[in-house]
PDB file of C-alpha atoms in Angstrom:
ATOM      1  CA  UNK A 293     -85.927  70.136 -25.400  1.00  0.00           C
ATOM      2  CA  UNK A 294     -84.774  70.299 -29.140  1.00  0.00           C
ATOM      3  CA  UNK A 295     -84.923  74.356 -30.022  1.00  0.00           C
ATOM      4  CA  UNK A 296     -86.799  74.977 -33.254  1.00  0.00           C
ATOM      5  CA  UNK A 297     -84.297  77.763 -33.859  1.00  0.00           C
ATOM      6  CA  UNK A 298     -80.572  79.198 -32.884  1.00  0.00           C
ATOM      7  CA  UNK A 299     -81.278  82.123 -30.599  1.00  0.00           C
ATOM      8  CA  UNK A 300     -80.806  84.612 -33.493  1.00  0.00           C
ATOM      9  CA  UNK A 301     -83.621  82.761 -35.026  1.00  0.00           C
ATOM     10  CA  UNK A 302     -84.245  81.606 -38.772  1.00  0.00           C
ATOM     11  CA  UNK A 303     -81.676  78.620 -39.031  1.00  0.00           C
ATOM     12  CA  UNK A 304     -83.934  75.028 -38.689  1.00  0.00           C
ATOM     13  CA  UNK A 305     -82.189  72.845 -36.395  1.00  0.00           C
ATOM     14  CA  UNK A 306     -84.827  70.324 -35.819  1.00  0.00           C
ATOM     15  CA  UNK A 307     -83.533  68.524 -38.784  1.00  0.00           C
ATOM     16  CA  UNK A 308     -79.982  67.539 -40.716  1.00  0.00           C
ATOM     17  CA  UNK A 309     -79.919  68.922 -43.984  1.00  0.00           C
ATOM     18  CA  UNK A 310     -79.155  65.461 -45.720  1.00  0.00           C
ATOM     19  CA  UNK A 311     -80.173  66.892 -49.279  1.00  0.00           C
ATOM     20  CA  UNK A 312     -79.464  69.795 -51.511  1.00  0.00           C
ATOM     21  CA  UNK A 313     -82.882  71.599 -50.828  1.00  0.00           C
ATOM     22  CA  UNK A 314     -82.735  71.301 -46.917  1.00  0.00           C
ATOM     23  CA  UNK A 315     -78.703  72.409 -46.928  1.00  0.00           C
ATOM     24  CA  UNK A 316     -79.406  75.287 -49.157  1.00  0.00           C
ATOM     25  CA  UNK A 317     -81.761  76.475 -47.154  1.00  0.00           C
ATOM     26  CA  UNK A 318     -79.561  76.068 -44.158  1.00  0.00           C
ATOM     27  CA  UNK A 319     -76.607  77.649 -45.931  1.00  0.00           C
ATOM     28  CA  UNK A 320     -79.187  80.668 -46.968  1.00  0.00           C
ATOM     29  CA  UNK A 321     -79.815  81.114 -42.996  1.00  0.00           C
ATOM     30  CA  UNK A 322     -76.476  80.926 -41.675  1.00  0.00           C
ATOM     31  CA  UNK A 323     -74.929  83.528 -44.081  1.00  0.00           C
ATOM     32  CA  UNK A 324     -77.238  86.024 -42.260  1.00  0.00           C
ATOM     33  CA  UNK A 325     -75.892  85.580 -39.059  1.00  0.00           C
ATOM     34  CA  UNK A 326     -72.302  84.692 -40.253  1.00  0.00           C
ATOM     35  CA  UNK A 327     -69.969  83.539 -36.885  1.00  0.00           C
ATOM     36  CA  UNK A 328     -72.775  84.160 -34.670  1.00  0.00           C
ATOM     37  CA  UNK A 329     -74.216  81.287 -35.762  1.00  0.00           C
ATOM     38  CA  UNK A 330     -71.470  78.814 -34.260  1.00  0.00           C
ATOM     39  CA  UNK A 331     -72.609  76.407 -31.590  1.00  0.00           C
ATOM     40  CA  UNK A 332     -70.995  72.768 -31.241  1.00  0.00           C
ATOM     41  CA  UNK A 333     -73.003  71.493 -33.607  1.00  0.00           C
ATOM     42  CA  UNK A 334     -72.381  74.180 -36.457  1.00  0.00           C
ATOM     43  CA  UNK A 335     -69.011  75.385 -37.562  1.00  0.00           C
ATOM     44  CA  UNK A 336     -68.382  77.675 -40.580  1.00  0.00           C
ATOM     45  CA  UNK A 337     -65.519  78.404 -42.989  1.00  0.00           C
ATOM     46  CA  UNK A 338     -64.675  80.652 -45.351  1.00  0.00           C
ATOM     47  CA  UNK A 339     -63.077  79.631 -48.756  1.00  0.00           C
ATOM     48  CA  UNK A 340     -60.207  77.866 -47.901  1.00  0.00           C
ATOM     49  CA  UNK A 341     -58.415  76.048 -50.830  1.00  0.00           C
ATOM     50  CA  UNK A 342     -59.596  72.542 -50.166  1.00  0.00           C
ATOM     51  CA  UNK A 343     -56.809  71.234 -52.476  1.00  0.00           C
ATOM     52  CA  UNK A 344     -54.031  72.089 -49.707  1.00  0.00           C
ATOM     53  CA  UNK A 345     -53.549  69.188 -47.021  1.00  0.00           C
ATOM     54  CA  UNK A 346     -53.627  71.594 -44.278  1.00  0.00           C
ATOM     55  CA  UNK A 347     -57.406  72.647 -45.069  1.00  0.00           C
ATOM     56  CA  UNK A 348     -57.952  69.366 -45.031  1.00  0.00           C
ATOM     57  CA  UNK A 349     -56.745  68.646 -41.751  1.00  0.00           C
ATOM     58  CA  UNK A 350     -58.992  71.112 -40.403  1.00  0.00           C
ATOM     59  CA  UNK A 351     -61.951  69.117 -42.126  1.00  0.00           C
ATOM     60  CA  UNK A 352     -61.144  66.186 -40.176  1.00  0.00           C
ATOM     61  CA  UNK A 353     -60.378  67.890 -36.644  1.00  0.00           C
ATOM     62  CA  UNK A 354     -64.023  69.402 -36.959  1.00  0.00           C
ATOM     63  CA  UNK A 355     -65.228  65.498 -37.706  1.00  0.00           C
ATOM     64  CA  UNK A 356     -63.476  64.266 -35.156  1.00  0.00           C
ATOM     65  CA  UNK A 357     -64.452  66.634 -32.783  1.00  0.00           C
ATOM     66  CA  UNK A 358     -67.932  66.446 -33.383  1.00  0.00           C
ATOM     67  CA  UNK A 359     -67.877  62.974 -33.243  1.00  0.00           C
ATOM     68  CA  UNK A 360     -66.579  63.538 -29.682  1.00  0.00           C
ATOM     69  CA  UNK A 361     -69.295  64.956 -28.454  1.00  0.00           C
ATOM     70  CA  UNK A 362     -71.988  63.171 -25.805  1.00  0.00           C
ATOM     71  CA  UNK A 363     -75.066  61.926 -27.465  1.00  0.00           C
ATOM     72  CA  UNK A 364     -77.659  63.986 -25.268  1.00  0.00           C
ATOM     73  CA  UNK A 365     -75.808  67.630 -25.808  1.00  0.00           C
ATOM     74  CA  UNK A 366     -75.253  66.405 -29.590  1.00  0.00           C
ATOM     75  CA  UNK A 367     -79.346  65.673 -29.737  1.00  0.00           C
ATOM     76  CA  UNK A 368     -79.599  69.566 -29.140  1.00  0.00           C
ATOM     77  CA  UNK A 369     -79.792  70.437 -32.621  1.00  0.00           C
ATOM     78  CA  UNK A 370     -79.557  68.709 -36.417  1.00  0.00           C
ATOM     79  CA  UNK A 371     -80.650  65.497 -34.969  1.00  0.00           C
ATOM     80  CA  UNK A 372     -77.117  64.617 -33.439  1.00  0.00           C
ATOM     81  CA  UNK A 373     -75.300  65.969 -36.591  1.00  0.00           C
ATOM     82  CA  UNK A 374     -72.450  67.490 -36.264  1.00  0.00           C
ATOM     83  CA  UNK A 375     -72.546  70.550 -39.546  1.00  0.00           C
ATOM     84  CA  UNK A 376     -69.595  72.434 -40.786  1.00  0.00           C
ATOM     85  CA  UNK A 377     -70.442  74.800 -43.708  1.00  0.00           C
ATOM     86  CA  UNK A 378     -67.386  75.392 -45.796  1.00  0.00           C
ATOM     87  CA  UNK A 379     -67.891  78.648 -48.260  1.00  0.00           C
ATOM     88  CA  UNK A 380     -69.623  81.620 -46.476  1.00  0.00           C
ATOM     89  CA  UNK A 381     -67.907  84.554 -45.709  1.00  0.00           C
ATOM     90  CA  UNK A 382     -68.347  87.870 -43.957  1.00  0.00           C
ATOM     91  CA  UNK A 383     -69.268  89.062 -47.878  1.00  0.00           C
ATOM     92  CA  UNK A 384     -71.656  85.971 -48.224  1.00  0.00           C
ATOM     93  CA  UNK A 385     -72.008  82.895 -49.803  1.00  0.00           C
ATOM     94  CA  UNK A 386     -68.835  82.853 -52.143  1.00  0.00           C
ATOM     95  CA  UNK A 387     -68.563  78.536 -52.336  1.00  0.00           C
ATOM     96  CA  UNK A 388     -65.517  76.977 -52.623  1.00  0.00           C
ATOM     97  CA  UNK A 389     -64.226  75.465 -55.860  1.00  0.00           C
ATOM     98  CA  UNK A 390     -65.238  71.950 -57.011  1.00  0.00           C
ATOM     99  CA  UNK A 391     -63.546  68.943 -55.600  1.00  0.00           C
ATOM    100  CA  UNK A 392     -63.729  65.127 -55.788  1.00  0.00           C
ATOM    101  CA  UNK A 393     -65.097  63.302 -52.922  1.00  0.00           C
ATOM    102  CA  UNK A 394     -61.877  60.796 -53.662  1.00  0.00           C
ATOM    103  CA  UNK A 395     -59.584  63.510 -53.166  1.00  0.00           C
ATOM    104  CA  UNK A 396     -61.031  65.161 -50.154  1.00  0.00           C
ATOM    105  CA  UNK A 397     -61.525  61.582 -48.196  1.00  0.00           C
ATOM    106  CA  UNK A 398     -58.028  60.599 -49.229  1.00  0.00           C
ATOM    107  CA  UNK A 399     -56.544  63.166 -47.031  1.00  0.00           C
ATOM    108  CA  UNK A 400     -58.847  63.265 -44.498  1.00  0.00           C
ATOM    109  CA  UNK A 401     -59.734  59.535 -43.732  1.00  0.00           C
ATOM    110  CA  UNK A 402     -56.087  58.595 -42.345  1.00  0.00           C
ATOM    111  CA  UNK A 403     -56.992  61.231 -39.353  1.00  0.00           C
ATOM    112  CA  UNK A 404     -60.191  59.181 -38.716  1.00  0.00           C
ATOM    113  CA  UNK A 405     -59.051  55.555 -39.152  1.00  0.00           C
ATOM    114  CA  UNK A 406     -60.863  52.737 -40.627  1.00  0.00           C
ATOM    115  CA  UNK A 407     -63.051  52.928 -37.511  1.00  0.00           C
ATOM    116  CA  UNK A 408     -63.372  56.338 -37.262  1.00  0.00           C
ATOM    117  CA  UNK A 409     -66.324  58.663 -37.462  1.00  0.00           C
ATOM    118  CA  UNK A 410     -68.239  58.093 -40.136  1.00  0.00           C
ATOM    119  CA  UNK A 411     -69.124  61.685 -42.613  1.00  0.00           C
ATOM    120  CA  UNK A 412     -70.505  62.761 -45.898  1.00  0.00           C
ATOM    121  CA  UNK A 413     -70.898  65.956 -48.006  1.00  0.00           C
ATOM    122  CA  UNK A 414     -73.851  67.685 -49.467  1.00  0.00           C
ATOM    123  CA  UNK A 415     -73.043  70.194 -51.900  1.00  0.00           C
ATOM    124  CA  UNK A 416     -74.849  73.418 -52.723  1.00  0.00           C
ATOM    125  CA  UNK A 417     -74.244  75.354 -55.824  1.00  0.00           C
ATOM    126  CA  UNK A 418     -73.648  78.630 -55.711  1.00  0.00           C
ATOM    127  CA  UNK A 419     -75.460  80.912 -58.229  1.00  0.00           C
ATOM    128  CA  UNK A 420     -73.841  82.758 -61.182  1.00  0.00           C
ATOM    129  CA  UNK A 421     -70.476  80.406 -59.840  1.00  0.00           C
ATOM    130  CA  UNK A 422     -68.733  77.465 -61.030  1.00  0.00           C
ATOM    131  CA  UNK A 423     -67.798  76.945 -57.124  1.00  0.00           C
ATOM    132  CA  UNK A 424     -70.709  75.282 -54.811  1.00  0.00           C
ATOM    133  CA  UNK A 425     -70.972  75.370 -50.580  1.00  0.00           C
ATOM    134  CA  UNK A 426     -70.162  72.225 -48.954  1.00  0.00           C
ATOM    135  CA  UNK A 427     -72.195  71.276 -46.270  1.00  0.00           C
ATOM    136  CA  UNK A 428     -70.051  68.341 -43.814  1.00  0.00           C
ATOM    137  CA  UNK A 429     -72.093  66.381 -42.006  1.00  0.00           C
ATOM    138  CA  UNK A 430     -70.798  64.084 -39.106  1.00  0.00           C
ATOM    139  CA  UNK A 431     -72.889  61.476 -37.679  1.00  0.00           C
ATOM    140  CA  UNK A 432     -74.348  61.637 -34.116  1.00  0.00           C
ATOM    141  CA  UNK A 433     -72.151  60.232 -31.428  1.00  0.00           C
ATOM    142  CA  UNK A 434     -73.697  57.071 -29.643  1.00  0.00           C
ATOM    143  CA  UNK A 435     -73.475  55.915 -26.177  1.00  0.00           C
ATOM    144  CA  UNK A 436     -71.293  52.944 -25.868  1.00  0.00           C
ATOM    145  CA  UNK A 437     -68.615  54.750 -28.857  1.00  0.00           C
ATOM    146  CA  UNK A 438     -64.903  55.358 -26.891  1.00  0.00           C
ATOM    147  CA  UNK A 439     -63.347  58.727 -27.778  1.00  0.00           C
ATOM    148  CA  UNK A 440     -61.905  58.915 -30.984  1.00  0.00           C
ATOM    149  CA  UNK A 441     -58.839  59.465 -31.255  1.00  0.00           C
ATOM    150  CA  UNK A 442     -56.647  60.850 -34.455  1.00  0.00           C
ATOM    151  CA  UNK A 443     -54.863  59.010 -36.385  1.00  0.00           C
ATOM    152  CA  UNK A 444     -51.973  60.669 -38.549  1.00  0.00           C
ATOM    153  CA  UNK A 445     -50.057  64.094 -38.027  1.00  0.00           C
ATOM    154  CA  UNK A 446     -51.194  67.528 -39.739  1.00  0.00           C
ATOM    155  CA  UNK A 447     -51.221  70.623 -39.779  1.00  0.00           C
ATOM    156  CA  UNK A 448     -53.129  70.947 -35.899  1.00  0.00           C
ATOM    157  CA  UNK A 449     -53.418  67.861 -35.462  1.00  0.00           C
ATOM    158  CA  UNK A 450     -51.533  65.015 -33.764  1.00  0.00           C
ATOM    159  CA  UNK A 451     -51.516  61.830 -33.851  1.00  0.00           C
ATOM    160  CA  UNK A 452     -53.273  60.103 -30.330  1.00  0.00           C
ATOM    161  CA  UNK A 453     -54.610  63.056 -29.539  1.00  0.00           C
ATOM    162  CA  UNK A 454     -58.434  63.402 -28.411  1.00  0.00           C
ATOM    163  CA  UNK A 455     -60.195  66.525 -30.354  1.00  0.00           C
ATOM    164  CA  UNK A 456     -63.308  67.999 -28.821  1.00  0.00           C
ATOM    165  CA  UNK A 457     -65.966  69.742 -30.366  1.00  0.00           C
ATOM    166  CA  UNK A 458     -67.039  72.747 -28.003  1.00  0.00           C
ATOM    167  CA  UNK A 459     -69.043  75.999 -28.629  1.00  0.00           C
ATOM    168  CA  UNK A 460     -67.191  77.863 -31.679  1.00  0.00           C
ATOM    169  CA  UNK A 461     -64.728  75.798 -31.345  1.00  0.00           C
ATOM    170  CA  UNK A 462     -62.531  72.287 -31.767  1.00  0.00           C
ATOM    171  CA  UNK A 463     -59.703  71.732 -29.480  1.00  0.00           C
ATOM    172  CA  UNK A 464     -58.045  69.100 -27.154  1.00  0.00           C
ATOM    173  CA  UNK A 465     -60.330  67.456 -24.617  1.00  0.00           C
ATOM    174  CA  UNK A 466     -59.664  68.439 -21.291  1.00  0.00           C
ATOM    175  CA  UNK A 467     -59.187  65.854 -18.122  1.00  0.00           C
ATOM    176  CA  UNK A 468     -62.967  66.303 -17.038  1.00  0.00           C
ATOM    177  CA  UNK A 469     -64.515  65.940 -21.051  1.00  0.00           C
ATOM    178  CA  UNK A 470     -62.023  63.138 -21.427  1.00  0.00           C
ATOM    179  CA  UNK A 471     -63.546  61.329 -18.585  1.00  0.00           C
ATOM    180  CA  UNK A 472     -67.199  62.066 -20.063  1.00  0.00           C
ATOM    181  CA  UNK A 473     -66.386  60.746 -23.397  1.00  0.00           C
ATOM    182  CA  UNK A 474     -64.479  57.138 -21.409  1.00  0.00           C
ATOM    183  CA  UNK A 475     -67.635  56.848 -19.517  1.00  0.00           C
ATOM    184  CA  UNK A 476     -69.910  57.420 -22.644  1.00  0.00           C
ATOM    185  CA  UNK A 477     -67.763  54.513 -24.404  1.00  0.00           C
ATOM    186  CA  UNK A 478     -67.869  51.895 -21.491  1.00  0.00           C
ATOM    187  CA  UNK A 479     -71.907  52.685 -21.341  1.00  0.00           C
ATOM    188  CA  UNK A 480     -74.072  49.987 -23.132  1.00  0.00           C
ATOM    189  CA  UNK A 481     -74.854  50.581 -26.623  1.00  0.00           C
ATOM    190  CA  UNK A 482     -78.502  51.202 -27.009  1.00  0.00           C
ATOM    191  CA  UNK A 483     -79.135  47.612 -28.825  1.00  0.00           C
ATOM    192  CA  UNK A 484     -81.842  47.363 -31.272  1.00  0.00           C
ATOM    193  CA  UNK A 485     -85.604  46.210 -29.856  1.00  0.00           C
ATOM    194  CA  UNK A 486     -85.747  42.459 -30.789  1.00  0.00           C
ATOM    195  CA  UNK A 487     -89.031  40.912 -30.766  1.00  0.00           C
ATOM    196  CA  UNK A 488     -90.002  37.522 -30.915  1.00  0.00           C
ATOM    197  CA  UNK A 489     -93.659  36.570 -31.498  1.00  0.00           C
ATOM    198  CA  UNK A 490     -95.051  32.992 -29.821  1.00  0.00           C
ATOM    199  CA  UNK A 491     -98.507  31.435 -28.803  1.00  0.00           C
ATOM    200  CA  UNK A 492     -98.280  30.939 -24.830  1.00  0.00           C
ATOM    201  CA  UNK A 493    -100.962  29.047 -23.383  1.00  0.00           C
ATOM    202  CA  UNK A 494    -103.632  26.602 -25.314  1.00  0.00           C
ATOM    203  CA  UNK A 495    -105.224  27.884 -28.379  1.00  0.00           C
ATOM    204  CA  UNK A 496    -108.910  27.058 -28.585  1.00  0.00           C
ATOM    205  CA  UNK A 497    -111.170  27.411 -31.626  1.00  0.00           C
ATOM    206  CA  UNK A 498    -114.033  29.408 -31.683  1.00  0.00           C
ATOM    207  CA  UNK A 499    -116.583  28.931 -33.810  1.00  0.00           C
ATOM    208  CA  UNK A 500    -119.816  31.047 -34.094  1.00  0.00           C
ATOM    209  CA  UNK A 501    -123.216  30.067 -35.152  1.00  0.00           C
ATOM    210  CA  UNK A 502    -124.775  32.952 -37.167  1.00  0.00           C
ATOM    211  CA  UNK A 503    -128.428  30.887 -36.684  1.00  0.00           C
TER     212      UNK A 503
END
């Protein structure tokens, strides 16, 4: 069963907070709770300088890791998303400062790969600021998806490597996940219902006197 709320209650995780409205209410939420709000499908950061490479990297080893989740613990909250909030500290929401989606995927995509996981950003300004929160969010993992693995060297990452998205935390798969996530990628993708529509039999007319 989906919860309709983290156990400190007030954060929404029946839904993903694809627009502004729905992440800034989300943001508003987690800033009360702060750390305590970290599960595997919610990670939070404080105001790192996006511009550097090495926040970056950190970007992409949450994506990757919450793409390597497995589809039914993912479904547990945020409809599969995985969320990482970038901009709330233990003073509140402070927001980060503006920065191009070009610039942020440049640094980030080599990690993923053409075929990697796919993202996107929502971004929430902040009030009385020039800076905003951004909200990641990661697309659900899918049964018949093999692990994904990283693509380029950074600052905690490496390259063929298999990151794992855990409670509070991203890290290395271990032997036992990494055999979860090769079994989730040789199960059969769920394929989308196809339905064809035919006559089968005779088709006799039927005609009705109203006399």
């Amino acid at each position: 069963m989906i919860p309709d709320e983290d156990p400190s209650g007030g954060i929404d995780l029946t839904r993903v907070p694809r627009g502004e409205l729905a992440a800034a209410q989300l943001v508003a939420a987690v800033a009360d709770y702060g750390d305590l709000a970290e599960h595997h499908y919610l990670e939070l950061k404080g105001p790192p300088d996006l511009a550097s490479k090495g926040n970056k990297a950190k970007v992409a080893k949450f994506i990757l890791g919450a793409a390597n989740r497995l589809p039914d613990r993912a479904a547990e909250a945020f409809e599969g998303y995985g969320v990482m909030i970038i901009g709330i500290t233990p003073s509140g929401v402070e927001g980060v400062p503006p920065i191009e989606m070009l610039a942020l995927s440049q640094v980030i995509q080599p990690f993923l790969g053409a075929a990697g996981p796919r993202w996107d950003v929502v971004r929430v300004p902040v009030e009385g600021s020039t800076n905003h929160v951004m909200v990641i969010l990661v697309d659900p993992p899918q049964m018949g998806q093999p692990p994904f693995i990283c693509r380029a060297n950074g600052e905690g990452l490496q390259s063929g490597r298999i990151y794992y998205r855990g409670d509070g935390e991203t890290r290395e798969a271990t032997a036992d996940e990494l055999d979860l996530l090769l079994a989730r990628g040789a199960a059969p993708s769920l394929a989308p219902v196809d339905l064809d529509v035919a006559v089968i039999g005779n088709v006799v007319p039927l005609t009705v006197d109203a006399r």
